[in-house]
């Protein structure tokens, strides 16, 4: 038995063809880089001296601040992005009247929902992986360790799975995509 069905392959191909997702990934990384730049300039202004001549304690403190802001920003962006990406999972099939045709196939309800949801989760995981090099740059400041980055990513991934699960429940019972999206944000 295959792990993913043709529904997963179709959804992945459809997602890869949308330019909106590439724009979303670039916007996501731009938001994270702008947060790093913002904290960097705030710390330079607060120290009133050149960062390149700072001590190791100053740089480690800056690394910790960057890590905290970066983690919280990434977590908040995931909470905002995941419901918008998982909104079309079931609601689009209902709006296009293709849900009945999909349910008449040999695939079970579980496989259809899980494959559609996994295609969206894979995209969000690609979004998180694209931000990983920015996280790893923070190791150069020596204020944080790799284990802290791993814990932050586990927290972000568990939040992503929770948001997508809540979204799937709300989307299953919603009549259209707009109501599903509003309901998910209200539930979170």
Coordinates of N, CA, C and O in Angstrom, one line a residue, residues 27-139:
X27 N 8.0 36.7 0.8 CA 7.5 37.6 1.8 C 7.8 37.1 3.2 O 8.1 38.0 4.1
X28 N 7.6 35.9 3.4 CA 7.9 35.3 4.7 C 9.4 35.5 5.1 O 9.7 36.0 6.2
X29 N 10.3 35.2 4.2 CA 11.7 35.4 4.4 C 12.1 36.9 4.6 O 12.9 37.3 5.4
X30 N 11.4 37.8 3.8 CA 11.6 39.2 3.9 C 11.2 39.7 5.3 O 11.9 40.6 5.9
X31 N 10.1 39.2 5.8 CA 9.6 39.6 7.1 C 10.6 39.2 8.2 O 10.9 39.9 9.1
X32 N 11.2 38.0 8.1 CA 12.1 37.5 9.1 C 13.5 38.3 9.0 O 14.0 38.7 10.0
X33 N 13.9 38.6 7.8 CA 15.1 39.3 7.6 C 14.9 40.8 8.1 O 15.8 41.4 8.8
X34 N 13.8 41.3 7.9 CA 13.5 42.7 8.3 C 13.5 42.8 9.9 O 13.9 43.8 10.5
X35 N 13.0 41.7 10.5 CA 13.0 41.6 12.0 C 14.4 41.6 12.5 O 14.8 42.2 13.5
X36 N 15.3 40.8 11.8 CA 16.7 40.7 12.2 C 17.3 42.1 12.1 O 18.1 42.6 13.0
X37 N 17.1 42.8 11.0 CA 17.7 44.1 10.7 C 17.2 45.1 11.8 O 18.0 45.9 12.2
X38 N 15.9 45.0 12.1 CA 15.3 45.9 13.0 C 16.0 45.8 14.4 O 16.4 46.8 15.1
X39 N 16.1 44.6 14.9 CA 16.7 44.3 16.2 C 18.2 44.7 16.2 O 18.7 45.3 17.1
X40 N 18.9 44.4 15.1 CA 20.3 44.8 14.9 C 20.5 46.3 15.1 O 21.3 46.8 15.8
X41 N 19.6 47.1 14.3 CA 19.8 48.5 14.4 C 19.4 49.1 15.8 O 20.0 50.0 16.3
X42 N 18.4 48.5 16.4 CA 18.0 48.9 17.8 C 19.1 48.7 18.7 O 19.4 49.5 19.6
X43 N 19.8 47.5 18.6 CA 20.9 47.2 19.6 C 22.1 48.1 19.3 O 22.8 48.5 20.2
X44 N 22.4 48.5 18.1 CA 23.5 49.3 17.8 C 23.2 50.7 18.3 O 24.1 51.4 18.9
X45 N 22.0 51.2 18.2 CA 21.6 52.5 18.7 C 21.6 52.6 20.2 O 22.0 53.6 20.8
X46 N 21.2 51.5 20.8 CA 21.2 51.5 22.3 C 22.6 51.4 22.9 O 22.8 51.9 24.0
X47 N 23.5 50.8 22.2 CA 24.9 50.7 22.7 C 25.7 51.9 22.4 O 26.7 52.2 23.0
X48 N 25.3 52.7 21.4 CA 25.9 53.9 21.0 C 27.4 53.7 20.7 O 28.3 54.5 21.0
X49 N 27.7 52.6 20.1 CA 29.0 52.3 19.6 C 29.0 51.3 18.5 O 27.9 50.7 18.1
X50 N 30.1 51.0 17.9 CA 30.2 50.1 16.8 C 30.1 48.7 17.3 O 30.8 48.3 18.2
X51 N 29.2 47.9 16.6 CA 29.0 46.5 17.0 C 30.2 45.7 16.7 O 30.5 44.7 17.3
X52 N 31.0 46.1 15.7 CA 32.2 45.3 15.3 C 33.3 45.3 16.4 O 34.1 44.5 16.4
X53 N 33.2 46.3 17.2 CA 34.2 46.5 18.3 C 33.6 46.0 19.7 O 34.1 46.3 20.7
X54 N 32.4 45.3 19.6 CA 31.8 44.9 20.9 C 32.4 43.7 21.5 O 33.1 43.0 20.8
X55 N 32.2 43.5 22.7 CA 32.7 42.3 23.4 C 31.9 41.1 23.1 O 30.8 41.2 22.5
X56 N 32.3 39.9 23.5 CA 31.6 38.7 23.3 C 30.3 38.7 24.0 O 29.3 38.1 23.6
X57 N 30.3 39.3 25.2 CA 29.0 39.3 26.0 C 28.0 40.2 25.3 O 26.8 39.8 25.3
X58 N 28.4 41.3 24.7 CA 27.4 42.1 23.9 C 26.9 41.3 22.7 O 25.7 41.4 22.4
X59 N 27.7 40.6 22.0 CA 27.3 39.9 20.8 C 26.4 38.7 21.2 O 25.4 38.4 20.5
X60 N 26.7 38.0 22.3 CA 25.9 36.9 22.8 C 24.5 37.4 23.2 O 23.5 36.8 22.9
X61 N 24.5 38.6 23.9 CA 23.2 39.2 24.2 C 22.4 39.5 23.0 O 21.2 39.3 23.0
X62 N 23.1 40.1 22.0 CA 22.4 40.4 20.7 C 21.9 39.1 20.1 O 20.8 39.1 19.5
X63 N 22.6 38.1 20.1 CA 22.2 36.8 19.5 C 21.0 36.2 20.2 O 20.1 35.7 19.6
X64 N 20.9 36.4 21.5 CA 19.8 35.9 22.3 C 18.5 36.7 21.9 O 17.4 36.2 21.7
X65 N 18.7 38.0 21.9 CA 17.6 38.9 21.5 C 17.1 38.6 20.1 O 15.9 38.5 19.8
X66 N 18.0 38.4 19.2 CA 17.6 38.1 17.8 C 16.9 36.8 17.7 O 15.9 36.6 17.0
X67 N 17.4 35.8 18.5 CA 16.8 34.5 18.5 C 15.3 34.5 19.0 O 14.4 34.0 18.5
X68 N 15.1 35.3 20.1 CA 13.8 35.4 20.7 C 12.8 36.1 19.7 O 11.7 35.6 19.5
X69 N 13.3 37.2 19.2 CA 12.4 37.9 18.3 C 12.2 37.1 17.0 O 11.0 37.1 16.5
X70 N 13.2 36.5 16.5 CA 13.1 35.6 15.3 C 12.1 34.5 15.5 O 11.3 34.2 14.7
X71 N 12.2 33.8 16.7 CA 11.4 32.7 17.0 C 9.9 33.1 17.1 O 9.0 32.5 16.6
X72 N 9.7 34.2 17.8 CA 8.3 34.7 18.0 C 7.7 35.2 16.7 O 6.6 34.9 16.4
X73 N 8.5 35.8 15.9 CA 8.0 36.3 14.6 C 7.7 35.1 13.7 O 6.7 35.1 13.0
X74 N 8.5 34.1 13.7 CA 8.3 32.9 12.8 C 7.0 32.2 13.3 O 6.2 31.7 12.5
X75 N 6.9 32.1 14.6 CA 5.7 31.4 15.2 C 4.4 32.2 14.8 O 3.4 31.6 14.4
X76 N 4.5 33.5 14.9 CA 3.3 34.3 14.6 C 3.0 34.3 13.1 O 1.8 34.2 12.7
X77 N 4.0 34.2 12.3 CA 3.8 34.1 10.8 C 3.2 32.8 10.5 O 2.3 32.7 9.6
X78 N 3.6 31.7 11.2 CA 3.1 30.4 10.9 C 1.6 30.4 11.3 O 0.7 29.8 10.6
X79 N 1.3 31.0 12.5 CA -0.1 31.0 12.9 C -1.0 31.8 11.9 O -2.2 31.5 11.7
X80 N -0.4 32.8 11.3 CA -1.2 33.6 10.3 C -1.3 32.9 8.9 O -2.3 33.0 8.2
X81 N -0.2 32.2 8.5 CA -0.1 31.6 7.2 C -0.8 30.3 7.1 O -1.5 30.0 6.1
X82 N -0.7 29.4 8.1 CA -1.2 28.1 8.0 C -2.7 28.0 7.7 O -3.2 27.3 6.9
X83 N -3.6 28.8 8.5 CA -5.0 28.8 8.1 C -5.3 29.2 6.7 O -6.2 28.7 6.1
X84 N -4.6 30.2 6.2 CA -4.8 30.7 4.9 C -4.4 29.6 3.8 O -5.0 29.6 2.8
X85 N -3.4 28.8 4.1 CA -3.0 27.8 3.2 C -3.8 26.6 3.2 O -4.0 25.9 2.2
X86 N -4.4 26.2 4.4 CA -5.2 25.0 4.5 C -6.7 25.3 4.3 O -7.4 24.4 4.3
X87 N -7.0 26.6 4.1 CA -8.4 26.9 3.8 C -9.0 26.2 2.6 O -10.1 25.7 2.7
X88 N -8.3 26.1 1.5 CA -8.9 25.5 0.3 C -8.9 23.9 0.4 O -9.3 23.3 -0.6
X89 N -8.5 23.3 1.5 CA -8.4 21.9 1.5 C -9.7 21.2 1.1 O -9.8 20.4 0.2
X90 N -10.7 21.5 1.9 CA -12.0 20.9 1.6 C -13.0 21.9 1.0 O -13.8 21.5 0.2
X91 N -12.9 23.1 1.4 CA -13.8 24.1 1.0 C -13.8 24.4 -0.5 O -14.8 24.6 -1.1
X92 N -12.6 24.3 -1.1 CA -12.5 24.5 -2.6 C -13.2 23.3 -3.3 O -13.9 23.5 -4.4
X93 N -13.1 22.1 -2.8 CA -13.8 21.0 -3.4 C -15.3 21.2 -3.3 O -16.1 20.8 -4.2
X94 N -15.8 21.7 -2.2 CA -17.2 22.0 -2.1 C -17.7 23.1 -3.0 O -18.7 22.9 -3.6
X95 N -16.9 24.1 -3.1 CA -17.3 25.2 -4.0 C -17.3 24.9 -5.5 O -18.1 25.3 -6.3
X96 N -16.3 24.0 -5.9 CA -16.2 23.6 -7.3 C -17.1 22.3 -7.6 O -17.1 21.8 -8.7
X97 N -17.9 21.9 -6.6 CA -18.7 20.7 -6.7 C -18.0 19.5 -7.2 O -18.5 18.7 -8.0
X98 N -16.8 19.3 -6.8 CA -16.0 18.1 -7.1 C -15.8 17.2 -5.9 O -15.2 16.1 -6.1
X99 N -16.4 17.6 -4.8 CA -16.2 16.7 -3.6 C -17.0 15.4 -3.8 O -16.4 14.3 -3.4
X100 N -18.1 15.4 -4.4 CA -18.9 14.2 -4.7 C -18.1 13.2 -5.6 O -18.1 12.0 -5.3
X101 N -17.5 13.8 -6.6 CA -16.7 12.9 -7.5 C -15.5 12.4 -6.8 O -15.1 11.2 -7.0
X102 N -14.9 13.1 -5.9 CA -13.7 12.7 -5.2 C -14.1 11.6 -4.2 O -13.4 10.6 -4.0
X103 N -15.3 11.7 -3.6 CA -15.7 10.7 -2.6 C -16.2 9.4 -3.3 O -16.2 8.3 -2.7
X104 N -16.5 9.4 -4.6 CA -16.9 8.2 -5.3 C -15.7 7.4 -5.8 O -15.9 6.3 -6.2
X105 N -14.5 7.9 -5.6 CA -13.3 7.1 -5.9 C -13.1 6.0 -4.9 O -13.8 5.9 -3.9
X106 N -12.1 5.1 -5.2 CA -11.8 4.0 -4.2 C -11.1 4.5 -3.0 O -10.9 3.7 -2.1
X107 N -10.7 5.7 -2.9 CA -10.0 6.3 -1.8 C -11.0 6.5 -0.6 O -12.1 6.9 -0.8
X108 N -10.5 6.2 0.5 CA -11.3 6.5 1.7 C -11.3 7.9 2.1 O -10.5 8.7 1.6
X109 N -12.2 8.3 3.0 CA -12.3 9.7 3.5 C -11.0 10.1 4.1 O -10.6 11.2 3.9
X110 N -10.5 9.2 4.9 CA -9.2 9.5 5.6 C -8.1 9.8 4.6 O -7.4 10.8 4.8
X111 N -8.0 9.0 3.6 CA -6.9 9.2 2.6 C -7.1 10.5 1.9 O -6.1 11.2 1.6
X112 N -8.3 10.9 1.5 CA -8.5 12.1 0.8 C -8.1 13.3 1.7 O -7.4 14.2 1.3
X113 N -8.6 13.3 2.9 CA -8.4 14.5 3.8 C -6.9 14.5 4.2 O -6.3 15.6 4.2
X114 N -6.3 13.4 4.5 CA -4.9 13.4 4.9 C -4.0 13.8 3.8 O -3.0 14.5 4.0
X115 N -4.2 13.3 2.6 CA -3.4 13.7 1.4 C -3.5 15.2 1.1 O -2.5 15.8 0.8
X116 N -4.7 15.7 1.2 CA -4.9 17.1 0.9 C -4.2 18.0 2.0 O -3.5 19.0 1.7
X117 N -4.3 17.5 3.2 CA -3.7 18.3 4.3 C -2.2 18.1 4.3 O -1.5 19.1 4.5
X118 N -1.7 17.0 4.0 CA -0.2 16.8 4.0 C 0.4 17.6 2.9 O 1.5 18.0 3.0
X119 N -0.3 17.8 1.7 CA 0.3 18.6 0.7 C 0.5 20.1 1.2 O 1.5 20.7 0.8
X120 N -0.4 20.6 2.0 CA -0.3 21.9 2.5 C 0.8 22.0 3.6 O 1.5 22.9 3.7
X121 N 0.8 20.9 4.4 CA 1.8 20.9 5.5 C 3.2 20.8 4.9 O 4.2 21.4 5.4
X122 N 3.4 20.1 3.8 CA 4.7 20.0 3.1 C 5.1 21.4 2.7 O 6.3 21.8 2.8
X123 N 4.2 22.2 2.1 CA 4.5 23.5 1.7 C 5.0 24.4 2.9 O 6.0 25.1 2.8
X124 N 4.3 24.3 4.0 CA 4.6 25.1 5.2 C 6.0 24.6 5.7 O 6.8 25.4 6.1
X125 N 6.3 23.3 5.6 CA 7.6 22.8 6.1 C 8.7 23.3 5.2 O 9.8 23.7 5.6
X126 N 8.4 23.4 3.9 CA 9.4 24.1 3.0 C 9.6 25.5 3.3 O 10.7 26.0 3.2
X127 N 8.6 26.2 3.8 CA 8.7 27.6 4.2 C 9.6 27.6 5.4 O 10.5 28.5 5.5
X128 N 9.4 26.7 6.4 CA 10.2 26.7 7.6 C 11.7 26.3 7.3 O 12.6 26.9 7.9
X129 N 11.9 25.4 6.3 CA 13.2 25.0 6.0 C 13.9 26.1 5.3 O 15.1 26.3 5.5
X130 N 13.2 26.9 4.5 CA 13.9 28.1 3.8 C 14.3 29.1 4.8 O 15.2 29.9 4.6
X131 N 13.7 29.1 6.0 CA 14.1 30.1 7.1 C 15.2 29.5 8.0 O 15.8 30.3 8.8
X132 N 15.5 28.3 7.9 CA 16.5 27.6 8.7 C 17.9 28.3 8.6 O 18.6 28.5 9.6
X133 N 18.4 28.6 7.4 CA 19.7 29.3 7.4 C 19.8 30.6 8.2 O 20.8 30.9 8.7
X134 N 18.7 31.3 8.2 CA 18.7 32.5 9.0 C 18.8 32.2 10.5 O 19.4 32.9 11.2
X135 N 18.2 31.1 10.9 CA 18.3 30.7 12.3 C 19.7 30.3 12.6 O 20.3 30.6 13.6
X136 N 20.3 29.5 11.7 CA 21.7 29.0 11.9 C 22.7 30.1 11.9 O 23.8 30.0 12.5
X137 N 22.5 31.3 11.3 CA 23.4 32.4 11.3 C 23.5 32.9 12.8 O 24.5 33.4 13.2
X138 N 22.4 32.7 13.5 CA 22.4 33.2 14.9 C 23.4 32.4 15.8 O 23.8 32.9 16.9
X139 N 23.8 31.2 15.3 CA 24.8 30.5 16.1 C 26.2 31.2 16.1 O 26.9 31.0 17.1

